[in-house]
Tab-separated table of C-alpha atoms in Angstrom:
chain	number	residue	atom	x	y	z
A	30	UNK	CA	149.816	93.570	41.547
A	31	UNK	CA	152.055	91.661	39.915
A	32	UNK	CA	151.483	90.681	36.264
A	33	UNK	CA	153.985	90.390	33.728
A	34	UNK	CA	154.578	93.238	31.815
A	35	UNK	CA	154.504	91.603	28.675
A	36	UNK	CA	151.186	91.040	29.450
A	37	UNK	CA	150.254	94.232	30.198
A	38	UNK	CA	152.148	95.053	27.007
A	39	UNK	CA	149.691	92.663	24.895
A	40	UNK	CA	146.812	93.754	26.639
A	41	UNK	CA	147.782	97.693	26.255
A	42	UNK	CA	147.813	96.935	22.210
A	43	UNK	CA	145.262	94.579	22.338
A	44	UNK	CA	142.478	94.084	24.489
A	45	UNK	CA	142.504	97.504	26.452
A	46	UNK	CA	143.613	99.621	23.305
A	47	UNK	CA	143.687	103.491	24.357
A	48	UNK	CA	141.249	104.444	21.663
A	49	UNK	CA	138.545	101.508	21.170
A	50	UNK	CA	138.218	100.290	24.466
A	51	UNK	CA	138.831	103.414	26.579
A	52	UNK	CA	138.031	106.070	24.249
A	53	UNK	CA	141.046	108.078	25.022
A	54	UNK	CA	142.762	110.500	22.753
A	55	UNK	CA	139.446	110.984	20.298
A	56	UNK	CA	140.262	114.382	19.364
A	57	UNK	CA	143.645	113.856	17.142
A	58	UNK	CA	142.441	110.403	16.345
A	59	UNK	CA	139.435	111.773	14.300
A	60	UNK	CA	141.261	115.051	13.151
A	61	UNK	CA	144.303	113.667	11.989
A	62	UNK	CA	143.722	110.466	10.570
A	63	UNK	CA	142.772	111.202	6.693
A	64	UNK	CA	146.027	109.956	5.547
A	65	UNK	CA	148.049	107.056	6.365
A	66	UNK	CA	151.226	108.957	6.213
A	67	UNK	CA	150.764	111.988	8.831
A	68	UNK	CA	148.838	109.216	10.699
A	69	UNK	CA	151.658	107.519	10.966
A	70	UNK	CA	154.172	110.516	12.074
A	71	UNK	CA	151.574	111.049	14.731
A	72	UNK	CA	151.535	107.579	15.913
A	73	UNK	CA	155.290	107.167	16.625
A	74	UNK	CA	155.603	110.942	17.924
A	75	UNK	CA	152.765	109.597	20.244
A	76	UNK	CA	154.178	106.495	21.281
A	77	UNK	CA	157.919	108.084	21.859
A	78	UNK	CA	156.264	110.724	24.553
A	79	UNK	CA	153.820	107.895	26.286
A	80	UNK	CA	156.669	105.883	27.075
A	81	UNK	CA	158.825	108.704	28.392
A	82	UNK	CA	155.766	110.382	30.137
A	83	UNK	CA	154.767	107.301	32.025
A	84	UNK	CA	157.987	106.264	33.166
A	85	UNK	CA	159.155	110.287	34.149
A	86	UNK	CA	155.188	110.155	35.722
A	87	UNK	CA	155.927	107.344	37.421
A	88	UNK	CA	159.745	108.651	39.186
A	89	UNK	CA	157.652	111.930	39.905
A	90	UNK	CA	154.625	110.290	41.643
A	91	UNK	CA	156.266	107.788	43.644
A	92	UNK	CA	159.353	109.204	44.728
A	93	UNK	CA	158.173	113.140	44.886
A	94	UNK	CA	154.179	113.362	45.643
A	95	UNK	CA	153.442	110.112	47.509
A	96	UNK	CA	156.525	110.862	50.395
A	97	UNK	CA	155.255	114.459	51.098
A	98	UNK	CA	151.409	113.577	50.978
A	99	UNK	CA	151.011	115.997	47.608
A	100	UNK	CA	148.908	113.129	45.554
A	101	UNK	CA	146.247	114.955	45.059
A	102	UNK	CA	148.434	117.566	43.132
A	103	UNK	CA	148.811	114.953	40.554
A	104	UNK	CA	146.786	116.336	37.688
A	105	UNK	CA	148.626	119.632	38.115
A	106	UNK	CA	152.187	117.944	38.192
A	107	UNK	CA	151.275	115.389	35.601
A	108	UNK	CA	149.895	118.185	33.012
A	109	UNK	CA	152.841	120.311	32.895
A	110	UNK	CA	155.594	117.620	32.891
A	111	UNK	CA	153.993	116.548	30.195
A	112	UNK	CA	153.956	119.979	28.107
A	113	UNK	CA	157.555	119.980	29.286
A	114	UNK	CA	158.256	116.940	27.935
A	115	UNK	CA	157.233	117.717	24.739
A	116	UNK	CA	159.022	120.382	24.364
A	117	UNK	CA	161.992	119.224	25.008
A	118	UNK	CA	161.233	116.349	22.508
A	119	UNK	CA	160.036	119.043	20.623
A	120	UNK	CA	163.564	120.665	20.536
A	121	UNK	CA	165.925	117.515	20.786
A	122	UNK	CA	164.623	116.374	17.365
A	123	UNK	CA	164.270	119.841	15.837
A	124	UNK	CA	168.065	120.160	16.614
A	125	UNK	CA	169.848	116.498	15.667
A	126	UNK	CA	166.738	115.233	13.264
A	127	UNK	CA	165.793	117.529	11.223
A	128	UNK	CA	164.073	115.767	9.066
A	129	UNK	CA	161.333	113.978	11.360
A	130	UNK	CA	161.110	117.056	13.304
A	131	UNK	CA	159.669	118.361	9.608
A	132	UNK	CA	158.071	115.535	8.890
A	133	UNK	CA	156.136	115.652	12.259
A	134	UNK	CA	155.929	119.316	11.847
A	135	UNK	CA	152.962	120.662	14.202
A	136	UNK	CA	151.854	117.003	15.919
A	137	UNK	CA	154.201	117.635	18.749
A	138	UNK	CA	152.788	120.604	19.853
A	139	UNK	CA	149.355	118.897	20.075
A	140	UNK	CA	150.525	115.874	21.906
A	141	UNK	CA	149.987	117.654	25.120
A	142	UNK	CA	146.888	117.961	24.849
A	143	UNK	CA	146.362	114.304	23.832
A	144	UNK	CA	143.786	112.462	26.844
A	145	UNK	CA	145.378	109.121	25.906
A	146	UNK	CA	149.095	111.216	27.528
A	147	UNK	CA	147.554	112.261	30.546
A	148	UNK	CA	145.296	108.890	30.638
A	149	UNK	CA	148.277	106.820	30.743
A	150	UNK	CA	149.557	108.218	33.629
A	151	UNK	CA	146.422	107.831	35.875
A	152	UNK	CA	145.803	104.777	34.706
A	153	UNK	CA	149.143	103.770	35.980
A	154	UNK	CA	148.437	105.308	39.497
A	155	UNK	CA	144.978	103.969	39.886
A	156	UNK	CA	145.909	100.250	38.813
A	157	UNK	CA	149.044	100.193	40.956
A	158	UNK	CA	151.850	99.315	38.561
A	159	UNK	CA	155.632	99.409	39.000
A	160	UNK	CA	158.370	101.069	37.007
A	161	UNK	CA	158.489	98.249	35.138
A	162	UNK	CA	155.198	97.758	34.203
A	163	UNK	CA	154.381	101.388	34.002
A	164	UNK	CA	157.146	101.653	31.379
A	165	UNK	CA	155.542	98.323	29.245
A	166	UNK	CA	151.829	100.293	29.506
A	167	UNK	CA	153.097	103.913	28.000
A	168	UNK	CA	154.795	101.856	25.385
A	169	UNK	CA	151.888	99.114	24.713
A	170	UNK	CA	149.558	101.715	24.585
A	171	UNK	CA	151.295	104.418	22.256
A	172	UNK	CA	151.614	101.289	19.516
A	173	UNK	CA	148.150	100.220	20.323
A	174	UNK	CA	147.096	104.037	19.253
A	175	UNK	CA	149.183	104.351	16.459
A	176	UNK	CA	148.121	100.826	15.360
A	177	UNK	CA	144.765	102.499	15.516
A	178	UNK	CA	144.637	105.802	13.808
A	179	UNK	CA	147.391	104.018	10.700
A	180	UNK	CA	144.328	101.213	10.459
A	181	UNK	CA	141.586	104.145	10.910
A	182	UNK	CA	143.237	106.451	8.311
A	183	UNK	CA	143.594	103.197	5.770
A	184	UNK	CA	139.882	103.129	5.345
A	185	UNK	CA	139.064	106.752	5.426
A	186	UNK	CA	141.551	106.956	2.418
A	187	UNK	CA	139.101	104.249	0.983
A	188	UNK	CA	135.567	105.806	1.416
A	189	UNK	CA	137.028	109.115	0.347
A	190	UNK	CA	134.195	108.891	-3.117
A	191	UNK	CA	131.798	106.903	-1.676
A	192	UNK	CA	128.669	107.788	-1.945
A	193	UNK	CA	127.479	108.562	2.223
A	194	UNK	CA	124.486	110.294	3.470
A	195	UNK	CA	125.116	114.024	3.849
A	196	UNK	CA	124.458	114.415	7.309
A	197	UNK	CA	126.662	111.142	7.947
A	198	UNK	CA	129.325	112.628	5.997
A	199	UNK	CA	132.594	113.630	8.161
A	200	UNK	CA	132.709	112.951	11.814
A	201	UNK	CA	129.494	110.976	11.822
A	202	UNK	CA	130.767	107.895	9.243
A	203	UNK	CA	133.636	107.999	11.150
A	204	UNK	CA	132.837	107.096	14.505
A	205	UNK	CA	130.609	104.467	13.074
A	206	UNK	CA	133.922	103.033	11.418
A	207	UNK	CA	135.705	103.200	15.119
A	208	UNK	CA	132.885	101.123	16.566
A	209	UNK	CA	133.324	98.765	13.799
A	210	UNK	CA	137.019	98.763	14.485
A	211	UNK	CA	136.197	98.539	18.310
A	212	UNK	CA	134.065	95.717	17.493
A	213	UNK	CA	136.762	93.396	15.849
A	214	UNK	CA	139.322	94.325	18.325
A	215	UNK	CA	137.167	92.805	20.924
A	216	UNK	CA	138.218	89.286	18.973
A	217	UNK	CA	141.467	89.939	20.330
A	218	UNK	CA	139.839	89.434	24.128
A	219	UNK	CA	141.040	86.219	25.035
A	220	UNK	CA	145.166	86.929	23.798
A	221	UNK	CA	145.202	88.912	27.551
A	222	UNK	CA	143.203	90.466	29.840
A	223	UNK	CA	144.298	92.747	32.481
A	224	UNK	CA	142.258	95.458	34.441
B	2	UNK	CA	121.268	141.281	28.342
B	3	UNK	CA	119.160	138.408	28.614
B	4	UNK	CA	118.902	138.198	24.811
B	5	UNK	CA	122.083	137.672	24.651
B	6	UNK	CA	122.157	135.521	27.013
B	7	UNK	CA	119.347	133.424	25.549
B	8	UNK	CA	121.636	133.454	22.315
B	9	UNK	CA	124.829	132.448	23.928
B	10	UNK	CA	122.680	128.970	25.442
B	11	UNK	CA	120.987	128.547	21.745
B	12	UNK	CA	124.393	128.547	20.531
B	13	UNK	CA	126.073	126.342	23.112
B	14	UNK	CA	123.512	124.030	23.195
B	15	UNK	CA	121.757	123.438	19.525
B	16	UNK	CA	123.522	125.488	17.149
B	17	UNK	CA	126.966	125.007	18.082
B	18	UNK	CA	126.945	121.924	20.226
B	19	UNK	CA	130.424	121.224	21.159
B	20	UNK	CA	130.206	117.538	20.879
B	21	UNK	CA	127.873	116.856	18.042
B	22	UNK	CA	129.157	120.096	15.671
B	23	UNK	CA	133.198	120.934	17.255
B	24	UNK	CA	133.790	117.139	17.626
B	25	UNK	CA	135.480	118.537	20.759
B	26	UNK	CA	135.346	116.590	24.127
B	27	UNK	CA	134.372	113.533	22.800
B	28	UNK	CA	137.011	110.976	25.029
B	29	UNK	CA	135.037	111.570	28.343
B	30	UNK	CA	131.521	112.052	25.810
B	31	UNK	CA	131.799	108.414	25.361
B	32	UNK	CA	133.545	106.755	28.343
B	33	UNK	CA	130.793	107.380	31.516
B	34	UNK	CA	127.638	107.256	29.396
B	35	UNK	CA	126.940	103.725	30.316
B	36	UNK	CA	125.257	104.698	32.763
B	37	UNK	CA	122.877	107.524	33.480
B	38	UNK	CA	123.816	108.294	36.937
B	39	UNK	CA	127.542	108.778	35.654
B	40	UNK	CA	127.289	111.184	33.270
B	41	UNK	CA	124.799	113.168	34.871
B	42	UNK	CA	127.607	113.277	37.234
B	43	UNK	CA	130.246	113.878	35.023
B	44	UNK	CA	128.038	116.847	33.039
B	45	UNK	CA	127.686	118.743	36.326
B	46	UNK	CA	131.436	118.290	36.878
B	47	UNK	CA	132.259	119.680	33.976
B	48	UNK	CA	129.267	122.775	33.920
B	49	UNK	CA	131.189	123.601	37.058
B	50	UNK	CA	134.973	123.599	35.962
B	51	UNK	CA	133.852	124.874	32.079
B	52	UNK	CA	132.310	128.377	34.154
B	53	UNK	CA	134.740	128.753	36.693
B	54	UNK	CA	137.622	128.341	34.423
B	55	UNK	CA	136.453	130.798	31.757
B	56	UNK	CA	135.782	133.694	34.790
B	57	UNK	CA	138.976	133.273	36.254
B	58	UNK	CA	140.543	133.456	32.676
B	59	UNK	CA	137.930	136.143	31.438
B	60	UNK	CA	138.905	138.037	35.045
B	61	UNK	CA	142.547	137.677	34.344
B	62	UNK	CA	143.024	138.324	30.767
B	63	UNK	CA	144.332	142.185	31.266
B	64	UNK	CA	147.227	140.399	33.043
B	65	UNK	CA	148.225	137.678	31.128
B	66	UNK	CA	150.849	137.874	28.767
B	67	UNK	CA	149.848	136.084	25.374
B	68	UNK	CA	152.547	133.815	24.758
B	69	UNK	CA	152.225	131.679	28.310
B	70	UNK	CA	148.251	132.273	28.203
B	71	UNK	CA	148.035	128.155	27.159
B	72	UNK	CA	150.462	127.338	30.414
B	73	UNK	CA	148.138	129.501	32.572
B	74	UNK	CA	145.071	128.395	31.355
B	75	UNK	CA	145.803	124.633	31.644
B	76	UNK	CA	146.963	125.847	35.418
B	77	UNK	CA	143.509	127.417	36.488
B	78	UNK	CA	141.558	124.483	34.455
B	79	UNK	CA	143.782	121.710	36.421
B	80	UNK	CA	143.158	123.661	39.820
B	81	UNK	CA	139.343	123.120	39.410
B	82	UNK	CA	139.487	119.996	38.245
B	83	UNK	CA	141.294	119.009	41.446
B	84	UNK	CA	138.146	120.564	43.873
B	85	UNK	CA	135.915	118.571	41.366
B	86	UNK	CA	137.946	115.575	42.161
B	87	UNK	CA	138.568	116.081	46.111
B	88	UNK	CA	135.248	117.050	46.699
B	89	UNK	CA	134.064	113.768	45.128
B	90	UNK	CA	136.519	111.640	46.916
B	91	UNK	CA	135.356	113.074	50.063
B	92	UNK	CA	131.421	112.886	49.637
B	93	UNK	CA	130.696	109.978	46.854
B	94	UNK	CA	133.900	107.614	47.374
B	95	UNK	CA	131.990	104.981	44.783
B	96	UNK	CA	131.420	107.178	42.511
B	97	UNK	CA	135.059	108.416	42.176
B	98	UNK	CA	136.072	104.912	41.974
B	99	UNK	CA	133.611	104.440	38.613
B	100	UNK	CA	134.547	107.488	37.148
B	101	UNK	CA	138.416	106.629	37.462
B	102	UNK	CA	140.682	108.883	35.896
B	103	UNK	CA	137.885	110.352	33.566
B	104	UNK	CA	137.803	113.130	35.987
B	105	UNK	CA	141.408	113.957	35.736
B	106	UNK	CA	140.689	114.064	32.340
B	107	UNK	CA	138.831	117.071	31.723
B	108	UNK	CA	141.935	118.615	31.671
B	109	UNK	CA	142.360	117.896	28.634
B	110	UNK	CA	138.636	117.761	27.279
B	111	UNK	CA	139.171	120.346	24.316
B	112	UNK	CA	135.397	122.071	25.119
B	113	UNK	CA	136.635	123.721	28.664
B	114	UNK	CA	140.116	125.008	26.858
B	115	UNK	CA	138.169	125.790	23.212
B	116	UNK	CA	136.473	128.075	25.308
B	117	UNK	CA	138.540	129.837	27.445
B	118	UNK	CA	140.661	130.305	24.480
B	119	UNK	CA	138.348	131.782	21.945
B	120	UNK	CA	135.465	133.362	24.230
B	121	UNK	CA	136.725	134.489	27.595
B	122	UNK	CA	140.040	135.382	25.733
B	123	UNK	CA	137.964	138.265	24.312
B	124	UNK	CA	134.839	138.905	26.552
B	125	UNK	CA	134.050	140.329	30.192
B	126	UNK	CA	133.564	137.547	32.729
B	127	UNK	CA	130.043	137.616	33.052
B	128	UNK	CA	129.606	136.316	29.766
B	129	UNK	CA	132.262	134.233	30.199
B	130	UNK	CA	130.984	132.339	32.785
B	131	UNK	CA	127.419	132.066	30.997
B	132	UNK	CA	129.421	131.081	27.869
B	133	UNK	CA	131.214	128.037	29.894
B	134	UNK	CA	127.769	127.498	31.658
B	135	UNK	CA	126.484	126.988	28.307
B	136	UNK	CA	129.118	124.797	26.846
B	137	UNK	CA	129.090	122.547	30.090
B	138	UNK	CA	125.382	122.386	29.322
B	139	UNK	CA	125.664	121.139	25.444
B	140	UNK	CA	128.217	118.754	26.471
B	141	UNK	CA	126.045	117.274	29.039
B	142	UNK	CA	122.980	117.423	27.085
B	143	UNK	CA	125.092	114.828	24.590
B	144	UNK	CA	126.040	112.545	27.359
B	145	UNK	CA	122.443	112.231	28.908
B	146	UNK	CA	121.009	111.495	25.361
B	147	UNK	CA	123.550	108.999	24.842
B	148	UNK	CA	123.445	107.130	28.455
B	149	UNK	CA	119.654	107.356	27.980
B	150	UNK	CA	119.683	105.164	25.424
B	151	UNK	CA	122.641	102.730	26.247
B	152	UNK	CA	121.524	102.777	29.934
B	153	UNK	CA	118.004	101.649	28.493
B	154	UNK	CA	119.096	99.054	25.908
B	155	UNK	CA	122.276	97.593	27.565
B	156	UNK	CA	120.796	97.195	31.328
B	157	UNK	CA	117.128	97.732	30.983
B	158	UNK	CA	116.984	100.591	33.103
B	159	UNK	CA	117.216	104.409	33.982
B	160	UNK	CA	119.370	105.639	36.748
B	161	UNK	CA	119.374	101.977	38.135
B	162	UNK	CA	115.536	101.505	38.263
B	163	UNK	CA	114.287	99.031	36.203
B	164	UNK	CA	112.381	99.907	33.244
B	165	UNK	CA	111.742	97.295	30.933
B	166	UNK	CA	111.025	94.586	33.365
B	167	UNK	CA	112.461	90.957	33.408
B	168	UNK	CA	111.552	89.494	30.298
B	169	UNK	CA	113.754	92.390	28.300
B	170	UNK	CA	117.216	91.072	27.128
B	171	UNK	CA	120.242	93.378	27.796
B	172	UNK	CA	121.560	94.049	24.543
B	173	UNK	CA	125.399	93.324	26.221
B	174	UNK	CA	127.151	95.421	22.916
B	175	UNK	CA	125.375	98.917	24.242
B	176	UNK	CA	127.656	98.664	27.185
B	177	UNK	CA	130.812	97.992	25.169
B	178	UNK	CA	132.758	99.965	23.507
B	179	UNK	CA	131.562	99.788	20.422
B	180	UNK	CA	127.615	100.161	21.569
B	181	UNK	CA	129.182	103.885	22.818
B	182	UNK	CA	130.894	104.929	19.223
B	183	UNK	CA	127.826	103.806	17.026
B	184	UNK	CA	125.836	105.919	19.315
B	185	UNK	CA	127.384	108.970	18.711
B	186	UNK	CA	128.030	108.487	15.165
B	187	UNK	CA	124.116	108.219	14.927
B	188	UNK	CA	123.611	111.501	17.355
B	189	UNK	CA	125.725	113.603	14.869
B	190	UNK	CA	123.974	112.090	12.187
B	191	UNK	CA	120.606	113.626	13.149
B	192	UNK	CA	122.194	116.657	14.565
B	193	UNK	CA	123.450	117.557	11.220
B	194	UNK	CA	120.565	116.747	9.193
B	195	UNK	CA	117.822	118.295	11.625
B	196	UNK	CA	119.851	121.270	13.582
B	197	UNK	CA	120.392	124.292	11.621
B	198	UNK	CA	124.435	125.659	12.340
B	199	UNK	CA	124.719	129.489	13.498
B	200	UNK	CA	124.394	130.779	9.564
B	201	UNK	CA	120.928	129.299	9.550
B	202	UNK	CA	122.173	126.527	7.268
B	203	UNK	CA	122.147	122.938	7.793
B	204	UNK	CA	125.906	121.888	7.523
B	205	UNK	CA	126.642	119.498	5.138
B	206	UNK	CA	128.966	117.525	7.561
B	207	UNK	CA	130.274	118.086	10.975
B	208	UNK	CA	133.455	119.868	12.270
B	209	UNK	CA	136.307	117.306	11.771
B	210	UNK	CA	136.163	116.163	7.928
């Protein structure tokens, strides 16, 4: 496996975006995304631990589980570095940045359970990459999401008083926005493709 | 007893769907249902770690102290998922390899820890375990209705075997991405129009607004 990571960078924004190609991280992506501005928090809180999870992920899996033969403890290693990372975000911020820790308020806590976190991280065992690469991914994917959910929470703001079916209303109108969104981003399919 | 019982499936299945009315669970909901065969697959995976989880939870809730109940529950969740997953590897290599890491994932499919959270929290583990049995079943009741009809459309088929015969044209979007989303959007649609909620009422729109 060796493709450039600024490929896999591209593609991670791109062509294999976490949300409308692999579906991953659905749950904060439709519950948070009603305004542009928390969107946003959420997007760069989410990007920050992706990178640091994959690479940490990444140090843990290769150098820890793979020498002793524990890979198929992965999920259970994976699951709580990740709460653990958070936290510790969680309480870096809250004690030099005040401000953004307010301003993010209770998205950190919720990051753990984010499937686009934990996705990441398989995805980066199954496909085989290195540090490097790994380290590109988390990051190419967190912007990909947050490019996402600001673009998502953009046109919700817009159809706030329109007039939609009530049945539609809600969750329904706004999956049928994602595939729209899905839809265009598979334009972007010939910038890169890696899989 | 099996009143209730019949009310806990009426609830997990129609009333309260997970998918269609909590919006919960919906990463996995719409990554295997291209095909039939894989979310069938993925549905029974989940029945199973969805009931065991909430027993062990419902079994050890005396002894858990509140404030690290999250920690633990992600712990007994992740330790099922990993039979689900070894026991896969071991018997159906090829279909572990199309599932990918959407098996890991149900860790964090929000339906398995909703429920341990608000139901075998509070209940004995009998009804626990019906509850996640339940649950499991709504969720894969969603996927199957879904993969029916992008299964159908996209390849022409169900569970492989060809349907529609030659002269039918795969309709290529119901196998991308987008194909998967519109779905859904469409399956909540009815839900909430023709389902009544747990009140009796038919909601006006769906859990996340």
């Amino acid at each position: 496996m060796d493709i450039n990571p600024m490929v896999i960078f591209m593609a991670s924004i791109f062509t294999n975006n976490m949300i409308l190609a692999n579906f991953l991280g659905m749950c904060s992506f439709i519950a948070v995304s009603k305004e542009i501005k928390t969107a946003w928090g959420l997007g760069q809180a989410v990007t920050f631990v992706l990178t640091g999870t994959s690479i940490l992920n990444y140090l843990i899996y290769h150098h820890i589980l793979v020498p002793y033969d524990l890979e198929y403890l992965r999920f259970i290693v994976f699951i709580i570095l990740i709460a653990a990372f958070v936290q510790l975000v969680e309480m870096i911020v809250e004690r030099y940045v005040p401000t953004l820790y307010y301003s993010l308020g209770i998205f950190l806590p919720l990051i753990t359970v984010n499937c686009a976190i934990l996705g990441v991280s398989l995805f980066m065992v199954i496909r085989d990459y290195n540090l490097i690469q790994s380290a590109f991914f988390g990051l190419g994917s967190g912007i990909g999401w947050a490019l996402a959910i600001v673009a998502l929470a953009g046109i919700r703001q817009k159809i706030k008083n329109a007039p939609i079916p009530k049945g539609l209303d809600g969750a329904g109108i706004t999956l049928i926005i994602i595939g729209l969104m899905a839809l265009a981003f598979i334009g972007f399919s010939g910038i890169a493709n890696v899989q | 007893m099996i009143r209730k019982i019949k009310n806990i499936f009426s609830l997990g299945v129609f009333k309260d769907n997970p998918v269609t009315r909590q919006i919960l669970g919906i990463c996995s909901a719409l990554a295997v249902t291209n095909l039939l065969i894989n979310s069938l697959v993925m549905g029974i995976g989940l029945i199973f770690v969805a009931s065991f989880s909430s027993l062990t939870v419902s079994i050890i809730r005396k002894f858990t102290p509140k404030h690290i109940r999250m920690m633990v529950q992600t712990l007994i969740i992740s330790a099922y998922v990993i039979i689900v997953d070894i026991v896969l590897k071991a018997y159906w290599p090829a279909m572990s390899e199309a599932l990918g890491p959407y098996v890991g994932l149900i860790i964090t499919n929000c339906i398995i820890m909703g429920r341990c959270e608000v139901f075998a929290q509070n209940n004995p583990p009998l009804t626990s375990f019906i509850d996640g049995i339940a649950s499991g079943v709504g969720y894969s009741a969603v996927l199957l209705f879904i993969a029916f009809f992008r299964e159908l459309l996209g390849f022409g088929s169900l569970f492989g075997i060809n349907i529609l015969g030659e002269d039918w044209t795969n309709w290529v979007f119901m196998i991308m991405p987008p194909g998967a989303f519109f779905m859904l959007g469409i399956l909540i649609w009815i839900a909430n129009t023709y389902i009544p909620d747990k009140d009796g009422n038919i909601p006006a729109s769906g859990g996340a607004k």
